[in-house]
Amino acid sequence: MSSRYTCLRLARLAARHPCRRGFATVTPGSAPRSSEHIRIVEVGPRDGLQNEKQSISLATKMELIERLARTGLETIEAGSFVAPKWVPQMANSSEILQHILQTPPASKEPITYQFLLPNIKGLDNFMTTYDSFNTSKSAEEAYPTPPGTPPAENTSSQDPNASEISPQQTPKIELSLFTAATESFTQKNTNCSIAESLKRFEPIMSRAKSLALPVRAYISVALGCPYEGPDTDPHRVAELAVSLLEMGADEISVGDTTGMGTAPKTAALLKVLKEAGVETKDLALHFHDTYGMALVNTVVALEHGVRTFDASVSGLGGCPYSPGATGNVATEDLVHLVNSLGASTGVNLEELSKVGEWISGELGRKNDANAGKAVLARLAKGR
């Protein structure tokens, strides 16, 4: 076992038996510096759409992904291999994976696409599509294109940003797993205990590592649970994070699924995570804006050194197993916040705002991105 995970194992003991001290103080200089990069994981196509009641066509989902890919985003959560009877909106995730592998959306840089797996059955379904693509790719490589064959037509000139957008960028694929910080939510969401959910992850982790596929692990209800109340134990969150890292997770996304998080609670959680040995480079935060606190909590996290955040275009989202929880923090608002602090996301806010307005219209719902609406109003006034 590496020295890092030996330290994590010791840190987990500390998380179980913590020293009771006050809130964490922000380390001077830990706020984002000018031009520092903040990574955004766009969860709209999966977490954003999963709670929509109306049926959304595969074409609309793929167009959303393709539009997002042209904005400069580097990571997009594209689908979930969950049983359709539980989350019907994700029923065509295998087709989405197949499309991304066979015809990668045009983008400035290669994009990482994430797919959520609830259990070994989800892994099997994922592997059916993934293996089929790799098999056909190997067959194509065995019969190379004859010399003198003209190259395929580059259709990127049809895009207004054609000089910046490159077609056929090889996509990177990551797997995502999810558990929760309370027993009640885990039972409602996955019909098992926390311990059982971790056991389910073992074959998925093992298979992913054999294929060199990175794994992201979500911890839901880290700042409040709809069934057990607003005071989720941060030491339980830390213990789970350490366990998942020990199992082989490459990144932990800690979620405020209910939007109950506040600035003091966010600071306290980050302090406990740090004491447990979880490094900020292994950490992402996933805020919902139910009570309008998502951006406030984001600033707190930035001051504590976190540099990866989940967000959803136009504020799409909500959790089917979290009554009352509204959408994720809007990606447009998060990009605007980061820009205002002098840091960078690499995302074109104007183009992203257009995507947010488009998908809101497609779904027949209001656009919940304040910054996006302001940008579009400014653009309209300028014409």
Short mmCIF file of C-alpha atoms in Angstrom, two decimals:
data_model
loop_
_atom_site.label_atom_id
_atom_site.label_comp_id
_atom_site.label_asym_id
_atom_site.label_seq_id
_atom_site.Cartn_x
_atom_site.Cartn_y
_atom_site.Cartn_z
CA MET A 1 0.00 0.00 0.00
CA SER A 2 1.35 3.45 -0.93
CA SER A 3 2.43 5.83 1.79
CA ARG A 4 -0.39 8.15 0.76
CA TYR A 5 -3.10 5.60 1.51
CA THR A 6 -1.35 4.56 4.71
CA CYS A 7 -1.70 8.18 5.78
CA LEU A 8 -5.33 8.19 4.65
CA ARG A 9 -6.05 5.11 6.74
CA LEU A 10 -4.59 6.86 9.79
CA ALA A 11 -6.55 9.97 8.90
CA ARG A 12 -9.75 7.96 8.80
CA LEU A 13 -9.21 7.03 12.43
CA ALA A 14 -8.84 10.72 13.16
CA ALA A 15 -12.11 11.36 11.32
CA ARG A 16 -13.86 8.79 13.52
CA HIS A 17 -12.45 10.31 16.70
CA PRO A 18 -11.99 14.00 15.88
CA CYS A 19 -10.65 16.73 18.08
CA ARG A 20 -13.45 19.19 18.73
CA ARG A 21 -12.16 22.57 17.61
CA GLY A 22 -13.63 25.71 16.10
CA PHE A 23 -14.21 26.58 12.47
CA ALA A 24 -11.39 26.42 10.00
CA THR A 25 -9.56 29.62 9.24
CA VAL A 26 -8.77 30.39 5.64
CA THR A 27 -5.13 29.97 4.73
CA PRO A 28 -3.79 33.29 3.43
CA GLY A 29 -3.40 33.22 -0.35
CA SER A 30 -5.71 30.23 -0.85
CA ALA A 31 -8.32 32.28 -2.71
CA PRO A 32 -7.98 31.96 -6.49
CA ARG A 33 -5.19 34.03 -8.00
CA SER A 34 -5.57 36.06 -11.17
CA SER A 35 -5.66 33.76 -14.21
CA GLU A 36 -5.82 30.63 -12.02
CA HIS A 37 -7.87 27.89 -13.67
CA ILE A 38 -11.11 26.70 -12.08
CA ARG A 39 -12.46 23.44 -13.51
CA ILE A 40 -16.20 23.13 -14.07
CA VAL A 41 -17.92 19.76 -14.43
CA GLU A 42 -21.08 20.37 -16.46
CA VAL A 43 -23.77 18.03 -15.12
CA GLY A 44 -26.73 19.35 -17.09
CA PRO A 45 -27.17 16.46 -19.54
CA ARG A 46 -27.41 13.94 -16.68
CA ASP A 47 -28.15 15.50 -13.30
CA GLY A 48 -29.90 18.43 -14.93
CA LEU A 49 -32.29 16.41 -17.10
CA GLN A 50 -32.96 13.38 -14.91
CA ASN A 51 -35.75 15.07 -12.95
CA GLU A 52 -37.64 16.47 -15.94
CA LYS A 53 -41.13 15.00 -16.15
CA GLN A 54 -41.60 15.27 -19.92
CA SER A 55 -39.88 12.83 -22.23
CA ILE A 56 -36.76 14.33 -23.82
CA SER A 57 -35.69 12.97 -27.19
CA LEU A 58 -32.27 11.50 -27.82
CA ALA A 59 -31.74 14.15 -30.50
CA THR A 60 -32.32 16.96 -27.99
CA LYS A 61 -29.96 15.39 -25.46
CA MET A 62 -27.23 14.97 -28.06
CA GLU A 63 -27.70 18.51 -29.34
CA LEU A 64 -27.36 19.80 -25.78
CA ILE A 65 -24.10 17.91 -25.35
CA GLU A 66 -22.80 19.12 -28.72
CA ARG A 67 -23.66 22.75 -27.97
CA LEU A 68 -22.03 22.54 -24.54
CA ALA A 69 -18.91 20.99 -26.08
CA ARG A 70 -18.41 24.12 -28.20
CA THR A 71 -18.39 26.49 -25.20
CA GLY A 72 -14.97 25.51 -23.83
CA LEU A 73 -16.16 23.16 -21.10
CA GLU A 74 -13.66 20.38 -20.44
CA THR A 75 -15.83 17.86 -18.54
CA ILE A 76 -19.47 16.95 -19.26
CA GLU A 77 -21.58 14.41 -17.38
CA ALA A 78 -23.44 12.83 -20.28
CA GLY A 79 -25.62 10.03 -18.93
CA SER A 80 -26.39 7.35 -16.38
CA PHE A 81 -26.69 3.57 -16.71
CA VAL A 82 -29.39 3.35 -14.07
CA ALA A 83 -32.50 1.16 -14.45
CA PRO A 84 -34.99 3.05 -16.66
CA LYS A 85 -37.86 2.21 -14.32
CA TRP A 86 -36.20 4.34 -11.63
CA VAL A 87 -34.96 7.21 -13.81
CA PRO A 88 -36.75 6.96 -17.19
CA GLN A 89 -35.03 10.06 -18.54
CA MET A 90 -31.70 8.20 -18.65
CA ALA A 91 -33.02 5.22 -20.63
CA ASN A 92 -31.02 6.04 -23.78
CA SER A 93 -27.62 6.62 -22.16
CA SER A 94 -26.13 3.71 -24.13
CA GLU A 95 -27.02 5.49 -27.38
CA ILE A 96 -25.46 8.70 -26.04
CA LEU A 97 -22.25 6.85 -25.16
CA GLN A 98 -22.20 5.19 -28.57
CA HIS A 99 -22.68 8.52 -30.35
CA ILE A 100 -19.93 10.22 -28.34
CA LEU A 101 -17.49 7.40 -29.03
CA GLN A 102 -18.27 7.08 -32.73
CA THR A 103 -18.81 10.77 -33.52
CA PRO A 104 -17.19 12.91 -30.80
CA PRO A 105 -18.76 16.38 -30.56
CA ALA A 106 -16.58 19.13 -32.00
CA SER A 107 -14.65 21.01 -29.32
CA LYS A 108 -11.59 23.19 -28.81
CA GLU A 109 -9.87 20.52 -26.75
CA PRO A 110 -10.66 16.84 -26.06
CA ILE A 111 -13.53 16.61 -23.57
CA THR A 112 -13.97 14.16 -20.73
CA TYR A 113 -17.44 12.60 -20.69
CA GLN A 114 -18.68 11.02 -17.47
CA PHE A 115 -21.27 8.26 -17.09
CA LEU A 116 -22.88 7.34 -13.79
CA LEU A 117 -23.10 3.66 -12.77
CA PRO A 118 -25.30 2.63 -9.82
CA ASN A 119 -24.17 -1.00 -9.57
CA ILE A 120 -22.62 -3.96 -11.40
CA LYS A 121 -25.64 -4.20 -13.73
CA GLY A 122 -25.02 -0.61 -14.79
CA LEU A 123 -21.36 -1.50 -15.39
CA ASP A 124 -22.38 -4.47 -17.56
CA ASN A 125 -24.65 -2.26 -19.67
CA PHE A 126 -21.92 0.35 -20.02
CA MET A 127 -19.36 -2.28 -21.02
CA THR A 128 -21.64 -3.69 -23.73
CA THR A 129 -21.47 -0.38 -25.59
CA TYR A 130 -17.89 0.46 -24.64
CA ASP A 131 -16.51 -2.95 -25.65
CA SER A 132 -18.49 -2.94 -28.89
CA PHE A 133 -16.89 0.36 -29.88
CA ASN A 134 -13.38 -0.79 -28.98
CA THR A 135 -13.88 -4.03 -30.93
CA SER A 136 -15.02 -2.20 -34.07
CA LYS A 137 -12.20 0.33 -33.67
CA SER A 138 -9.64 -2.45 -33.47
CA ALA A 139 -11.09 -3.99 -36.63
CA GLU A 140 -10.83 -0.68 -38.46
CA GLU A 141 -7.21 -0.26 -37.37
CA ALA A 142 -6.46 -3.73 -38.72
CA TYR A 143 -7.53 -2.50 -42.18
CA PRO A 144 -6.06 0.99 -42.59
CA THR A 145 -7.32 3.47 -45.16
CA PRO A 146 -5.62 2.83 -48.53
CA PRO A 147 -3.01 5.39 -49.59
CA GLY A 148 -4.39 8.20 -51.72
CA THR A 149 -7.86 8.14 -50.15
CA PRO A 150 -9.06 11.77 -49.84
CA PRO A 151 -9.64 12.94 -46.25
CA ALA A 152 -13.16 13.22 -44.91
CA GLU A 153 -14.76 16.59 -45.43
CA ASN A 154 -14.26 18.93 -42.48
CA THR A 155 -17.70 20.24 -41.60
CA SER A 156 -16.51 22.45 -38.75
CA SER A 157 -16.73 25.49 -41.05
CA GLN A 158 -20.47 25.37 -40.52
CA ASP A 159 -19.93 26.50 -36.94
CA PRO A 160 -19.48 30.26 -36.27
CA ASN A 161 -16.46 29.44 -34.13
CA ALA A 162 -14.96 27.12 -36.77
CA SER A 163 -11.49 28.66 -36.44
CA GLU A 164 -11.44 27.63 -32.79
CA ILE A 165 -13.44 24.39 -32.89
CA SER A 166 -11.84 21.14 -34.00
CA PRO A 167 -14.00 18.18 -35.05
CA GLN A 168 -13.44 14.56 -34.07
CA GLN A 169 -11.46 15.21 -30.89
CA THR A 170 -10.89 11.84 -29.21
CA PRO A 171 -13.13 11.82 -26.12
CA LYS A 172 -12.02 10.71 -22.70
CA ILE A 173 -14.46 8.57 -20.72
CA GLU A 174 -14.82 8.49 -16.93
CA LEU A 175 -17.11 6.48 -14.69
CA SER A 176 -19.03 7.89 -11.73
CA LEU A 177 -20.40 6.16 -8.64
CA PHE A 178 -22.65 7.53 -5.93
CA THR A 179 -23.39 6.98 -2.30
CA ALA A 180 -24.67 9.26 0.45
CA ALA A 181 -23.66 10.51 3.87
CA THR A 182 -26.84 9.33 5.61
CA GLU A 183 -28.37 5.87 5.85
CA SER A 184 -31.89 7.11 5.13
CA PHE A 185 -30.97 8.79 1.86
CA THR A 186 -28.85 5.84 0.74
CA GLN A 187 -31.75 3.47 1.33
CA LYS A 188 -34.17 5.72 -0.58
CA ASN A 189 -31.76 6.33 -3.44
CA THR A 190 -30.04 2.95 -3.91
CA ASN A 191 -32.11 0.57 -1.74
CA CYS A 192 -29.10 -0.45 0.33
CA SER A 193 -27.01 0.70 3.28
CA ILE A 194 -23.90 2.85 3.01
CA ALA A 195 -21.71 -0.17 3.72
CA GLU A 196 -23.53 -2.19 1.05
CA SER A 197 -23.11 0.62 -1.48
CA LEU A 198 -19.36 0.62 -0.90
CA LYS A 199 -19.30 -3.15 -1.37
CA ARG A 200 -21.10 -2.74 -4.70
CA PHE A 201 -18.37 -0.38 -5.86
CA GLU A 202 -15.54 -2.90 -5.51
CA PRO A 203 -16.04 -4.80 -8.82
CA ILE A 204 -16.73 -1.52 -10.64
CA MET A 205 -13.52 0.03 -9.30
CA SER A 206 -11.55 -3.08 -10.19
CA ARG A 207 -12.93 -3.24 -13.74
CA ALA A 208 -12.41 0.49 -14.29
CA LYS A 209 -8.79 0.31 -13.21
CA SER A 210 -8.14 -2.64 -15.52
CA LEU A 211 -9.40 -0.47 -18.40
CA ALA A 212 -7.55 2.65 -17.22
CA LEU A 213 -10.89 4.47 -16.83
CA PRO A 214 -10.84 7.15 -14.10
CA VAL A 215 -13.55 6.90 -11.44
CA ARG A 216 -15.38 9.77 -9.77
CA ALA A 217 -17.35 9.13 -6.58
CA TYR A 218 -20.27 11.27 -5.43
CA ILE A 219 -21.22 11.71 -1.77
CA SER A 220 -24.76 13.08 -1.61
CA VAL A 221 -26.50 15.04 1.18
CA ALA A 222 -23.17 16.14 2.68
CA LEU A 223 -24.63 19.39 4.05
CA GLY A 224 -28.16 18.29 4.90
CA CYS A 225 -30.53 15.40 4.29
CA PRO A 226 -34.28 15.56 3.46
CA TYR A 227 -34.90 12.60 5.79
CA GLU A 228 -32.44 13.15 8.65
CA GLY A 229 -32.33 16.93 8.74
CA PRO A 230 -29.88 19.77 8.01
CA ASP A 231 -27.01 18.64 10.25
CA THR A 232 -25.23 15.86 8.37
CA ASP A 233 -22.18 14.77 10.37
CA PRO A 234 -19.10 16.11 8.50
CA HIS A 235 -16.99 13.33 10.02
CA ARG A 236 -19.20 10.75 8.29
CA VAL A 237 -18.59 12.59 5.01
CA ALA A 238 -14.84 12.60 5.65
CA GLU A 239 -14.79 8.91 6.54
CA LEU A 240 -16.66 8.08 3.33
CA ALA A 241 -14.32 10.23 1.25
CA VAL A 242 -11.27 8.47 2.69
CA SER A 243 -12.84 5.04 2.11
CA LEU A 244 -13.58 5.89 -1.52
CA LEU A 245 -10.06 7.18 -2.12
CA GLU A 246 -8.65 4.02 -0.56
CA MET A 247 -10.81 1.97 -2.94
CA GLY A 248 -9.33 3.79 -5.91
CA ALA A 249 -11.56 6.77 -6.65
CA ASP A 250 -9.72 9.50 -8.54
CA GLU A 251 -12.00 12.32 -7.43
CA ILE A 252 -14.64 12.85 -4.76
CA SER A 253 -17.59 15.13 -5.53
CA VAL A 254 -19.18 16.23 -2.26
CA GLY A 255 -22.77 17.23 -2.85
CA ASP A 256 -25.13 19.63 -1.11
CA THR A 257 -28.04 17.73 -2.64
CA THR A 258 -30.74 19.60 -0.70
CA GLY A 259 -29.21 23.07 -0.91
CA MET A 260 -29.22 23.28 2.91
CA GLY A 261 -25.56 24.24 3.03
CA THR A 262 -24.46 27.56 4.49
CA ALA A 263 -21.11 29.32 4.58
CA PRO A 264 -20.24 28.18 8.15
CA LYS A 265 -21.32 24.58 7.44
CA THR A 266 -19.33 24.51 4.21
CA ALA A 267 -16.22 25.82 6.00
CA ALA A 268 -16.65 23.28 8.79
CA LEU A 269 -17.01 20.40 6.32
CA LEU A 270 -13.91 21.43 4.40
CA LYS A 271 -11.95 21.69 7.65
CA VAL A 272 -12.92 18.15 8.65
CA LEU A 273 -12.10 16.82 5.17
CA LYS A 274 -8.66 18.41 5.37
CA GLU A 275 -8.04 16.96 8.84
CA ALA A 276 -8.99 13.53 7.48
CA GLY A 277 -6.30 13.77 4.81
CA VAL A 278 -8.49 14.55 1.80
CA GLU A 279 -6.53 16.90 -0.44
CA THR A 280 -8.31 19.66 -2.35
CA LYS A 281 -6.87 18.34 -5.63
CA ASP A 282 -8.97 15.18 -5.10
CA LEU A 283 -12.09 17.14 -4.23
CA ALA A 284 -14.99 18.72 -6.13
CA LEU A 285 -18.04 20.43 -4.66
CA HIS A 286 -21.57 20.11 -5.99
CA PHE A 287 -23.95 22.83 -4.79
CA HIS A 288 -27.68 23.15 -5.27
CA ASP A 289 -29.24 26.59 -5.07
CA THR A 290 -32.45 25.73 -3.21
CA TYR A 291 -31.99 28.55 -0.68
CA GLY A 292 -29.87 30.82 -2.88
CA MET A 293 -26.62 29.94 -1.10
CA ALA A 294 -24.74 28.06 -3.83
CA LEU A 295 -22.49 30.93 -4.93
CA VAL A 296 -21.80 31.98 -1.34
CA ASN A 297 -20.73 28.43 -0.54
CA THR A 298 -18.63 28.38 -3.70
CA VAL A 299 -16.68 31.43 -2.55
CA VAL A 300 -16.04 29.74 0.80
CA ALA A 301 -14.78 26.64 -0.99
CA LEU A 302 -12.55 28.70 -3.28
CA GLU A 303 -11.02 30.36 -0.23
CA HIS A 304 -10.27 26.91 1.16
CA GLY A 305 -8.44 25.88 -2.00
CA VAL A 306 -11.09 23.87 -3.88
CA ARG A 307 -10.69 24.30 -7.64
CA THR A 308 -13.31 21.95 -9.14
CA PHE A 309 -17.06 22.57 -9.05
CA ASP A 310 -20.12 20.91 -10.57
CA ALA A 311 -22.76 23.06 -12.22
CA SER A 312 -25.69 22.75 -14.60
CA VAL A 313 -26.48 24.95 -17.57
CA SER A 314 -29.45 27.29 -16.89
CA GLY A 315 -29.70 25.81 -13.37
CA LEU A 316 -31.29 22.58 -14.59
CA GLY A 317 -31.72 19.82 -12.05
CA GLY A 318 -33.06 18.60 -8.79
CA CYS A 319 -32.93 15.17 -7.23
CA PRO A 320 -35.85 12.73 -7.59
CA TYR A 321 -35.00 11.32 -4.14
CA SER A 322 -34.67 14.70 -2.40
CA PRO A 323 -38.12 16.24 -1.94
CA GLY A 324 -38.06 20.02 -2.32
CA ALA A 325 -34.53 20.26 -3.73
CA THR A 326 -34.38 22.58 -6.70
CA GLY A 327 -31.77 22.91 -9.41
CA ASN A 328 -28.02 22.87 -9.36
CA VAL A 329 -26.11 26.13 -9.34
CA ALA A 330 -26.29 27.52 -12.87
CA THR A 331 -23.09 27.10 -14.85
CA GLU A 332 -23.49 30.60 -16.27
CA ASP A 333 -23.62 32.09 -12.76
CA LEU A 334 -20.59 30.07 -11.67
CA VAL A 335 -18.56 31.15 -14.71
CA HIS A 336 -19.50 34.79 -14.09
CA LEU A 337 -18.47 34.49 -10.44
CA VAL A 338 -15.09 32.99 -11.32
CA ASN A 339 -14.52 35.65 -13.98
CA SER A 340 -15.35 38.40 -11.49
CA LEU A 341 -12.64 37.07 -9.16
CA GLY A 342 -10.05 37.30 -11.91
CA ALA A 343 -9.72 33.52 -12.34
CA SER A 344 -10.50 31.52 -15.48
CA THR A 345 -12.71 28.59 -16.48
CA GLY A 346 -11.93 28.51 -20.19
CA VAL A 347 -15.68 28.75 -20.86
CA ASN A 348 -17.17 31.28 -23.28
CA LEU A 349 -19.94 32.83 -21.17
CA GLU A 350 -21.81 34.30 -24.13
CA GLU A 351 -21.97 30.97 -25.96
CA LEU A 352 -22.90 29.14 -22.76
CA SER A 353 -25.70 31.63 -22.09
CA LYS A 354 -27.13 30.92 -25.54
CA VAL A 355 -27.10 27.19 -24.76
CA GLY A 356 -28.92 27.82 -21.48
CA GLU A 357 -31.63 29.85 -23.20
CA TRP A 358 -31.98 27.22 -25.94
CA ILE A 359 -32.39 24.23 -23.61
CA SER A 360 -34.81 26.17 -21.39
CA GLY A 361 -36.95 26.79 -24.46
CA GLU A 362 -36.74 23.15 -25.52
CA LEU A 363 -37.95 22.06 -22.09
CA GLY A 364 -40.60 24.78 -21.80
CA ARG A 365 -39.19 26.04 -18.52
CA LYS A 366 -37.75 29.32 -17.31
CA ASN A 367 -34.06 29.99 -17.48
CA ASP A 368 -32.70 30.06 -13.91
CA ALA A 369 -29.26 31.45 -14.80
CA ASN A 370 -29.22 35.09 -13.69
CA ALA A 371 -25.86 35.81 -15.31
CA GLY A 372 -26.95 34.06 -18.48
CA LYS A 373 -30.09 36.16 -18.80
CA ALA A 374 -28.11 39.35 -18.14
CA VAL A 375 -25.56 38.44 -20.81
CA LEU A 376 -28.29 37.72 -23.34
CA ALA A 377 -30.04 41.01 -22.54
CA ARG A 378 -26.76 42.88 -23.08
CA LEU A 379 -26.20 41.09 -26.39
CA ALA A 380 -29.75 41.88 -27.53
CA LYS A 381 -29.34 45.54 -26.63
CA GLY A 382 -26.09 45.70 -28.55
CA ARG A 383 -27.67 44.53 -31.78
#
